[in-house]
CSV table of C-alpha atoms and ligand atoms in Angstrom, one decimal:
chain,number,residue,atom,x,y,z
A,1,UNK,CA,-19.6,-27.7,-0.1
A,2,UNK,CA,-19.2,-23.9,0.6
A,3,UNK,CA,-16.5,-22.2,-1.4
A,4,UNK,CA,-13.0,-22.3,0.0
A,5,UNK,CA,-11.8,-18.7,0.5
A,6,UNK,CA,-8.5,-19.5,2.1
A,7,UNK,CA,-5.3,-18.2,0.5
A,8,UNK,CA,-1.6,-18.2,0.8
A,9,UNK,CA,0.3,-14.9,1.2
A,10,UNK,CA,4.0,-14.7,1.8
A,11,UNK,CA,3.9,-18.5,2.3
A,12,UNK,CA,1.5,-17.9,5.2
A,13,UNK,CA,-1.8,-19.7,5.1
A,14,UNK,CA,-4.7,-17.3,5.6
A,15,UNK,CA,-8.3,-18.2,6.3
A,16,UNK,CA,-9.4,-15.6,3.8
A,17,UNK,CA,-7.7,-12.9,1.8
A,18,UNK,CA,-8.8,-9.8,3.8
A,19,UNK,CA,-6.3,-8.4,6.3
A,20,UNK,CA,-5.7,-5.2,8.2
A,21,UNK,CA,-3.0,-3.0,6.6
A,22,UNK,CA,-0.3,-1.1,8.4
A,23,UNK,CA,-2.0,1.5,10.6
A,24,UNK,CA,-3.0,2.3,14.2
A,25,UNK,CA,-5.6,-0.5,13.9
A,26,UNK,CA,-3.2,-2.9,15.7
A,27,UNK,CA,-2.2,-0.4,18.4
A,28,UNK,CA,-4.6,-1.8,21.0
A,29,UNK,CA,-4.9,-5.4,22.0
A,30,UNK,CA,-8.7,-5.3,22.4
A,31,UNK,CA,-9.0,-3.9,18.8
A,32,UNK,CA,-6.7,-6.6,17.5
A,33,UNK,CA,-8.8,-9.3,19.2
A,34,UNK,CA,-12.0,-7.7,17.7
A,35,UNK,CA,-10.4,-7.8,14.2
A,36,UNK,CA,-9.5,-11.4,14.6
A,37,UNK,CA,-13.0,-12.3,15.8
A,38,UNK,CA,-14.5,-10.5,12.8
A,39,UNK,CA,-12.5,-12.6,10.4
A,40,UNK,CA,-9.5,-10.4,9.7
A,41,UNK,CA,-7.0,-12.9,8.4
A,42,UNK,CA,-3.7,-11.2,9.3
A,43,UNK,CA,-2.6,-7.9,10.7
A,44,UNK,CA,0.2,-5.5,9.9
A,45,UNK,CA,1.4,-3.3,12.7
A,46,UNK,CA,2.0,0.4,12.1
A,47,UNK,CA,5.5,1.1,10.9
A,48,UNK,CA,8.6,1.5,13.0
A,49,UNK,CA,10.5,4.3,11.2
A,50,UNK,CA,14.1,4.5,10.3
A,51,UNK,CA,14.3,7.9,11.9
A,52,UNK,CA,13.1,6.5,15.2
A,53,UNK,CA,15.6,3.7,15.1
A,54,UNK,CA,18.6,5.8,14.2
A,55,UNK,CA,17.6,8.5,16.7
A,56,UNK,CA,17.5,5.8,19.4
A,57,UNK,CA,20.7,4.0,18.4
A,58,UNK,CA,23.0,6.8,17.1
A,59,UNK,CA,21.2,10.1,18.1
A,60,UNK,CA,21.2,11.0,14.4
A,61,UNK,CA,18.5,11.2,11.7
A,62,UNK,CA,19.7,10.4,8.1
A,63,UNK,CA,23.3,10.8,9.4
A,64,UNK,CA,22.5,14.3,10.7
A,65,UNK,CA,23.3,15.3,14.2
A,66,UNK,CA,20.4,17.4,15.6
A,67,UNK,CA,23.0,19.3,17.7
A,68,UNK,CA,24.9,20.3,14.7
A,69,UNK,CA,23.7,23.8,13.7
A,70,UNK,CA,23.7,23.2,10.0
A,71,UNK,CA,21.2,20.3,10.3
A,72,UNK,CA,19.1,21.5,13.2
A,73,UNK,CA,16.5,23.0,10.9
A,74,UNK,CA,16.0,19.9,8.8
A,75,UNK,CA,16.0,17.5,11.7
A,76,UNK,CA,13.5,19.6,13.6
A,77,UNK,CA,10.9,18.7,11.0
A,78,UNK,CA,10.9,15.1,12.1
A,79,UNK,CA,8.9,14.2,15.2
A,80,UNK,CA,10.8,14.2,18.5
A,81,UNK,CA,11.4,10.6,19.7
A,82,UNK,CA,8.7,10.8,22.3
A,83,UNK,CA,6.1,11.9,19.7
A,84,UNK,CA,6.0,8.4,18.1
A,85,UNK,CA,3.3,6.1,19.5
A,86,UNK,CA,5.9,3.5,20.6
A,87,UNK,CA,9.6,3.7,21.0
A,88,UNK,CA,11.6,1.0,19.2
A,89,UNK,CA,11.8,-1.1,22.4
A,90,UNK,CA,8.1,-0.6,23.1
A,91,UNK,CA,7.3,-1.6,19.5
A,92,UNK,CA,9.0,-4.9,20.0
A,93,UNK,CA,7.2,-5.5,23.3
A,94,UNK,CA,3.9,-4.6,21.6
A,95,UNK,CA,4.6,-6.9,18.7
A,96,UNK,CA,5.3,-9.7,21.2
A,97,UNK,CA,2.0,-9.0,23.0
A,98,UNK,CA,-0.1,-8.8,19.8
A,99,UNK,CA,1.4,-12.1,18.8
A,100,UNK,CA,0.4,-13.7,22.1
A,101,UNK,CA,-3.1,-12.2,21.9
A,102,UNK,CA,-4.2,-13.7,18.5
A,103,UNK,CA,-3.7,-16.7,16.3
A,104,UNK,CA,-3.7,-14.9,13.0
A,105,UNK,CA,-0.3,-13.9,11.4
A,106,UNK,CA,1.2,-10.7,12.8
A,107,UNK,CA,3.4,-8.7,10.4
A,108,UNK,CA,5.8,-6.0,11.6
A,109,UNK,CA,6.5,-3.0,9.4
A,110,UNK,CA,9.7,-1.1,8.8
A,111,UNK,CA,9.6,2.2,7.1
A,112,UNK,CA,12.6,4.1,5.8
A,113,UNK,CA,14.5,5.6,2.9
A,114,UNK,CA,17.8,3.8,2.4
A,115,UNK,CA,19.5,0.4,2.7
A,116,UNK,CA,21.5,1.2,5.9
A,117,UNK,CA,22.2,-0.2,9.3
A,118,UNK,CA,18.7,0.5,10.6
A,119,UNK,CA,17.4,-2.4,8.6
A,120,UNK,CA,19.2,-4.7,11.0
A,121,UNK,CA,16.2,-4.1,13.3
A,122,UNK,CA,14.3,-6.5,11.1
A,123,UNK,CA,16.1,-9.2,13.1
A,124,UNK,CA,14.6,-7.8,16.4
A,125,UNK,CA,11.1,-7.9,14.9
A,126,UNK,CA,11.7,-11.5,13.9
A,127,UNK,CA,12.9,-12.3,17.4
A,128,UNK,CA,9.9,-10.6,18.9
A,129,UNK,CA,7.6,-13.0,17.1
A,130,UNK,CA,6.7,-11.3,13.7
A,131,UNK,CA,5.4,-13.9,11.2
A,132,UNK,CA,6.7,-11.6,8.4
A,133,UNK,CA,8.0,-8.1,7.8
A,134,UNK,CA,6.6,-5.5,5.5
A,135,UNK,CA,9.3,-3.2,4.3
A,136,UNK,CA,8.2,0.3,3.2
A,137,UNK,CA,11.0,2.2,1.5
A,138,UNK,CA,9.4,5.6,1.0
A,139,UNK,CA,11.5,8.5,-0.2
A,140,UNK,CA,10.5,11.5,-2.1
A,141,UNK,CA,13.4,12.2,-4.4
A,142,UNK,CA,13.8,15.9,-4.6
A,143,UNK,CA,17.4,15.9,-5.7
A,144,UNK,CA,17.7,16.3,-9.5
A,145,UNK,CA,21.1,14.6,-9.3
A,146,UNK,CA,19.7,11.3,-8.0
A,147,UNK,CA,18.8,9.0,-10.9
A,148,UNK,CA,16.0,6.5,-11.2
A,149,UNK,CA,18.6,3.7,-11.5
A,150,UNK,CA,20.1,4.7,-8.1
A,151,UNK,CA,16.7,4.8,-6.4
A,152,UNK,CA,15.9,1.3,-7.8
A,153,UNK,CA,19.3,-0.1,-6.8
A,154,UNK,CA,18.8,1.2,-3.3
A,155,UNK,CA,15.5,-0.5,-3.1
A,156,UNK,CA,16.8,-3.8,-4.4
A,157,UNK,CA,19.7,-3.6,-2.0
A,158,UNK,CA,17.4,-2.9,1.0
A,159,UNK,CA,15.4,-6.0,0.1
A,160,UNK,CA,18.5,-8.2,-0.3
A,161,UNK,CA,19.9,-6.9,3.0
A,162,UNK,CA,16.7,-7.6,5.0
A,163,UNK,CA,16.3,-10.9,3.3
A,164,UNK,CA,19.8,-11.9,4.3
A,165,UNK,CA,19.0,-11.1,8.0
A,166,UNK,CA,15.8,-13.1,8.2
A,167,UNK,CA,14.3,-16.5,8.2
A,168,UNK,CA,10.7,-15.1,8.0
A,169,UNK,CA,9.3,-13.8,4.8
A,170,UNK,CA,9.3,-10.1,3.7
A,171,UNK,CA,6.8,-8.1,1.7
A,172,UNK,CA,7.8,-4.8,0.0
A,173,UNK,CA,5.2,-2.0,0.0
A,174,UNK,CA,5.8,0.2,-3.1
A,175,UNK,CA,4.6,3.4,-4.6
A,176,UNK,CA,3.5,3.2,-8.2
A,177,UNK,CA,5.8,6.0,-9.3
A,178,UNK,CA,8.5,4.1,-11.2
A,179,UNK,CA,9.1,4.5,-14.9
A,180,UNK,CA,9.1,0.8,-15.6
A,181,UNK,CA,7.2,-0.7,-12.7
A,182,UNK,CA,7.1,-4.2,-14.1
A,183,UNK,CA,10.9,-4.4,-14.3
A,184,UNK,CA,11.3,-3.1,-10.8
A,185,UNK,CA,8.8,-5.7,-9.5
A,186,UNK,CA,10.7,-8.5,-11.2
A,187,UNK,CA,14.1,-7.2,-9.8
A,188,UNK,CA,12.6,-7.1,-6.2
A,189,UNK,CA,11.2,-10.6,-6.8
A,190,UNK,CA,14.7,-11.8,-7.8
A,191,UNK,CA,16.2,-10.0,-4.8
A,192,UNK,CA,14.2,-12.2,-2.6
A,193,UNK,CA,10.9,-10.4,-1.8
A,194,UNK,CA,8.3,-12.8,-0.8
A,195,UNK,CA,5.5,-10.4,-1.7
A,196,UNK,CA,4.8,-7.0,-3.1
A,197,UNK,CA,2.1,-4.7,-1.7
A,198,UNK,CA,0.6,-2.4,-4.2
A,199,UNK,CA,0.5,0.6,-3.6
A,200,UNK,CA,1.7,2.9,-0.9
A,201,UNK,CA,-0.4,6.0,-1.0
A,202,UNK,CA,1.7,9.0,-1.9
A,203,UNK,CA,0.8,11.7,0.5
A,204,UNK,CA,1.0,15.0,-1.3
A,205,UNK,CA,1.1,18.2,0.6
A,206,UNK,CA,-1.6,20.8,-0.1
A,207,UNK,CA,-1.3,24.6,-0.2
A,208,UNK,CA,-3.2,26.8,2.1
A,209,UNK,CA,-3.7,30.1,0.2
A,210,UNK,CA,-5.1,32.0,3.3
A,211,UNK,CA,-2.1,31.3,5.5
A,212,UNK,CA,0.4,31.0,2.6
A,213,UNK,CA,1.5,27.7,3.9
A,214,UNK,CA,2.1,24.1,2.9
A,215,UNK,CA,0.3,21.5,5.0
A,216,UNK,CA,0.3,17.7,4.9
A,217,UNK,CA,-3.0,16.0,4.0
A,218,UNK,CA,-4.0,12.5,5.0
A,219,UNK,CA,-7.5,11.5,4.1
A,220,UNK,CA,-9.1,8.2,4.2
A,221,UNK,CA,-9.3,6.5,0.8
A,222,UNK,CA,-12.3,5.5,-1.3
A,223,UNK,CA,-12.9,3.0,-4.2
A,224,UNK,CA,-11.6,5.5,-6.8
A,225,UNK,CA,-8.1,4.7,-5.7
A,226,UNK,CA,-8.4,1.1,-6.4
A,227,UNK,CA,-8.2,1.2,-10.2
A,228,UNK,CA,-4.4,1.9,-10.3
A,229,UNK,CA,-3.9,-1.1,-8.0
A,230,UNK,CA,-6.1,-3.4,-10.2
A,231,UNK,CA,-4.2,-2.5,-13.3
A,232,UNK,CA,-0.8,-3.4,-11.8
A,233,UNK,CA,-2.0,-6.5,-10.0
A,234,UNK,CA,-3.4,-7.7,-13.3
A,235,UNK,CA,-0.3,-6.9,-15.2
A,236,UNK,CA,2.0,-8.6,-12.7
A,237,UNK,CA,-0.1,-11.7,-12.0
A,238,UNK,CA,1.6,-14.9,-13.1
A,239,UNK,CA,4.8,-13.2,-13.9
A,240,UNK,CA,6.5,-13.2,-10.5
A,241,UNK,CA,7.3,-15.9,-7.9
A,242,UNK,CA,6.3,-13.7,-5.0
A,243,UNK,CA,2.8,-13.0,-3.8
A,244,UNK,CA,0.8,-9.8,-4.4
A,245,UNK,CA,-1.3,-7.8,-2.0
A,246,UNK,CA,-3.6,-4.9,-2.8
A,247,UNK,CA,-3.6,-1.9,-0.5
A,248,UNK,CA,-5.4,1.4,-1.3
A,249,UNK,CA,-9.1,1.9,-2.1
A,250,UNK,CA,-10.6,-1.4,-1.1
A,251,UNK,CA,-13.8,-0.1,0.5
A,252,UNK,CA,-16.4,-2.8,-0.3
A,253,UNK,CA,-16.7,-6.6,-1.0
A,254,UNK,CA,-17.0,-5.8,-4.7
A,255,UNK,CA,-13.6,-4.0,-4.5
A,256,UNK,CA,-12.0,-6.9,-2.7
A,257,UNK,CA,-13.3,-9.4,-5.4
A,258,UNK,CA,-12.0,-7.2,-8.1
A,259,UNK,CA,-8.5,-7.2,-6.5
A,260,UNK,CA,-8.5,-11.0,-6.4
A,261,UNK,CA,-9.8,-11.2,-10.0
A,262,UNK,CA,-6.9,-9.0,-11.0
A,263,UNK,CA,-4.4,-11.2,-9.2
A,264,UNK,CA,-4.2,-10.4,-5.5
A,265,UNK,CA,-3.3,-13.2,-3.0
A,266,UNK,CA,-4.3,-10.9,-0.1
A,267,UNK,CA,-6.2,-7.7,0.2
A,268,UNK,CA,-5.3,-5.1,2.8
A,269,UNK,CA,-7.7,-2.6,4.3
A,270,UNK,CA,-7.3,0.4,6.5
A,271,UNK,CA,-9.7,3.3,5.6
A,272,UNK,CA,-12.8,1.1,5.3
A,273,UNK,CA,-12.1,-0.5,8.7
A,274,UNK,CA,-11.4,2.9,10.4
A,275,UNK,CA,-14.8,4.0,8.9
A,276,UNK,CA,-17.0,0.9,9.6
A,277,UNK,CA,-15.2,-1.0,12.3
A,278,UNK,CA,-13.9,-4.5,12.6
A,279,UNK,CA,-17.2,-6.1,11.6
A,280,UNK,CA,-16.5,-4.9,8.0
A,281,UNK,CA,-14.2,-7.9,7.8
A,282,UNK,CA,-17.2,-10.2,8.3
A,283,UNK,CA,-19.1,-8.5,5.5
A,284,UNK,CA,-16.1,-8.8,3.2
A,285,UNK,CA,-15.7,-12.5,3.9
A,286,UNK,CA,-19.4,-13.4,3.7
A,287,UNK,CA,-20.0,-11.6,0.5
A,288,UNK,CA,-16.9,-13.1,-1.1
A,289,UNK,CA,-18.1,-16.5,-0.2
A,290,UNK,CA,-21.7,-15.8,-1.5
A,291,UNK,CA,-20.3,-14.4,-4.8
A,292,UNK,CA,-18.1,-17.4,-5.3
A,293,UNK,CA,-21.0,-19.8,-4.5
A,294,UNK,CA,-23.2,-17.9,-7.0
A,295,UNK,CA,-20.4,-18.0,-9.6
A,296,UNK,CA,-19.7,-21.7,-8.8
A,297,UNK,CA,-16.1,-21.2,-7.9
A,298,UNK,CA,-14.8,-23.9,-5.5
A,299,UNK,CA,-11.7,-22.1,-4.4
A,300,UNK,CA,-10.0,-18.7,-4.4
A,301,UNK,CA,-7.3,-20.2,-6.7
A,302,UNK,CA,-9.9,-20.4,-9.4
A,303,UNK,CA,-10.8,-16.7,-9.0
A,304,UNK,CA,-7.3,-15.2,-8.6
A,305,UNK,CA,-6.0,-13.6,-11.7
A,306,UNK,CA,-9.0,-14.6,-13.9
A,307,UNK,CA,-9.0,-11.1,-15.3
A,308,UNK,CA,-5.3,-10.6,-15.3
A,309,UNK,CA,-3.3,-9.5,-18.4
A,310,UNK,CA,-2.1,-13.1,-18.9
A,311,UNK,CA,-5.6,-14.5,-18.9
A,312,UNK,CA,-7.9,-11.9,-20.3
A,313,UNK,CA,-9.3,-12.4,-23.7
A,314,UNK,CA,-8.5,-8.8,-24.5
A,315,UNK,CA,-4.9,-7.9,-23.4
A,316,UNK,CA,-5.3,-4.5,-25.0
A,317,UNK,CA,-7.5,-3.6,-22.0
A,318,UNK,CA,-4.3,-3.0,-20.1
A,319,UNK,CA,-2.3,-1.3,-22.8
A,320,UNK,CA,-2.0,1.8,-24.9
A,321,UNK,CA,-4.7,0.7,-27.4
A,322,UNK,CA,-7.3,0.9,-24.6
A,323,UNK,CA,-6.0,4.4,-23.6
A,324,UNK,CA,-6.3,5.7,-27.1
A,325,UNK,CA,-9.7,4.1,-27.6
A,326,UNK,CA,-11.1,5.4,-24.3
A,327,UNK,CA,-9.9,8.9,-24.8
A,328,UNK,CA,-11.2,8.9,-28.3
A,329,UNK,CA,-14.7,7.6,-27.4
A,330,UNK,CA,-14.9,9.9,-24.4
A,331,UNK,CA,-13.9,13.0,-26.1
A,332,UNK,CA,-16.0,12.5,-29.1
A,333,UNK,CA,-19.2,11.6,-27.4
A,334,UNK,CA,-19.5,12.3,-23.7
A,335,UNK,CA,-17.4,15.4,-23.6
A,336,UNK,CA,-19.4,16.9,-26.4
A,337,UNK,CA,-22.7,16.1,-24.7
A,338,UNK,CA,-21.4,17.5,-21.4
A,339,UNK,CA,-20.2,20.6,-23.1
A,340,UNK,CA,-23.6,21.0,-24.7
A,341,UNK,CA,-25.5,20.5,-21.4
A,342,UNK,CA,-23.4,23.1,-19.7
A,343,UNK,CA,-23.5,25.7,-22.4
A,344,UNK,CA,-27.0,25.3,-23.9
A,345,UNK,CA,-28.5,28.0,-21.7
A,346,UNK,CA,-25.6,30.4,-21.9
A,347,UNK,CA,-26.6,34.0,-22.8
A,348,UNK,CA,-24.9,35.2,-25.8
A,349,UNK,CA,-21.9,37.2,-24.6
A,350,UNK,CA,-21.9,40.9,-25.5
A,351,UNK,CA,-18.4,41.7,-26.4
A,352,UNK,CA,-17.0,44.5,-24.2
A,353,UNK,CA,-17.0,47.8,-26.1
B,1,LIG,C1,-4.1,6.6,9.9
B,1,LIG,C2,-3.2,5.8,9.0
B,1,LIG,C3,-2.0,5.3,9.4
B,1,LIG,C4,-1.1,4.6,8.5
B,1,LIG,N1,0.1,4.2,9.0
B,1,LIG,C5,0.9,3.5,8.1
B,1,LIG,C6,2.1,3.0,8.6
B,1,LIG,O1,2.5,3.2,9.7
B,1,LIG,N2,2.9,2.3,7.7
B,1,LIG,C7,2.5,2.1,6.4
B,1,LIG,O2,3.2,1.5,5.6
B,1,LIG,N3,1.3,2.5,6.0
B,1,LIG,C8,0.5,3.2,6.8
B,1,LIG,N4,-0.7,3.6,6.4
B,1,LIG,C9,-1.1,3.3,5.0
B,1,LIG,C10,-2.0,2.1,5.0
B,1,LIG,O3,-1.4,0.9,5.4
B,1,LIG,C11,-2.6,1.8,3.6
B,1,LIG,O4,-1.6,1.4,2.7
B,1,LIG,C12,-3.4,3.0,3.0
B,1,LIG,O5,-4.2,3.6,4.0
B,1,LIG,C13,-4.2,2.6,1.8
B,1,LIG,O6,-5.2,1.6,2.2
B,1,LIG,P1,-6.7,2.0,2.4
B,1,LIG,O7,-7.2,2.5,1.2
B,1,LIG,O8,-7.3,0.7,2.8
B,1,LIG,O9,-6.7,3.0,3.6
B,1,LIG,C14,-1.6,4.3,7.2
B,1,LIG,C15,-2.8,4.8,6.8
B,1,LIG,C16,-3.7,5.5,7.6
B,1,LIG,C17,-5.0,5.9,7.2
């Protein structure tokens, strides 16, 4: 019997754990069909943004009227409504079409900053046929008066509000930048989240020293980004009712297997698919199955969380002891060797006279 690689994510049965994360990958129906044919198990549409929704419904962005002189500057930094790939109405129409084009689950994505009226759009996504909604509450808190508690309460409220609107499941896509991430995860689980998606990439602006300007940077990821995800999947596995998905840095079948060993029910991919095309899903699926056969695992349930904090023989691997040990070993041995290699040929410096 070949290994069973099916999984359940957000209560949805998936043929395998590998799915397309929120991105333009679902913008064209022919790509969506290719993804499904290659074995992509579910697909998340690109996000519908709070700013788009409120611009269309109230003419405002974050309660600011673009015609009001005092806000005109700030509001002008957001895209004009016609600069988004799809208007809110067109997004619903597109969702409906994607849903009709494929059999795999189709997940709509809402992206915003605060638990306000725009979240009611979740109901429209549900009515358009979404199998689930991924909620991405992404705010960069620059106001020193805003407390961590307030940010977390807003997030919890957003989850509870959306949950109250819907019959379909919701996943919450999070950044890792919370002081006590485990506590927040449990609170969101209690507020009704059906899944957590770890982690949003935090897009940091770069500085251009030639033009003395700040510019946004969006680069495709690689496997180095995966480790943070593995750590938190492993810490949370078995401690929440909701499912867990990995997003960020899954580039190869080995990365995908690691995410499942850490505790992921589903593994989202964007950068690798943009780089290699839809057929990368076939590779992911085939290599997972071969690896499970070789390791004699009958089902994905046997693999998931096998190297999580709850199940590892060495829990200190996830905690401070490991941090201290690693820094200590590294600095005493490798750093010294690296220093020696770099400086062995140095000419003795003549001190300036
Ligand atoms: C071009 C592009 C567009 C994206 N658009 C969205 C989006 O609309 N909503 C969202 O939540 N994430 C979006 N993301 C983030 C991805 O869903 C994903 O979390 C991130 O790229 C990390 O996964 P990866 O390492 O597999 O690329 C986008 C990423 C890329 C590269």
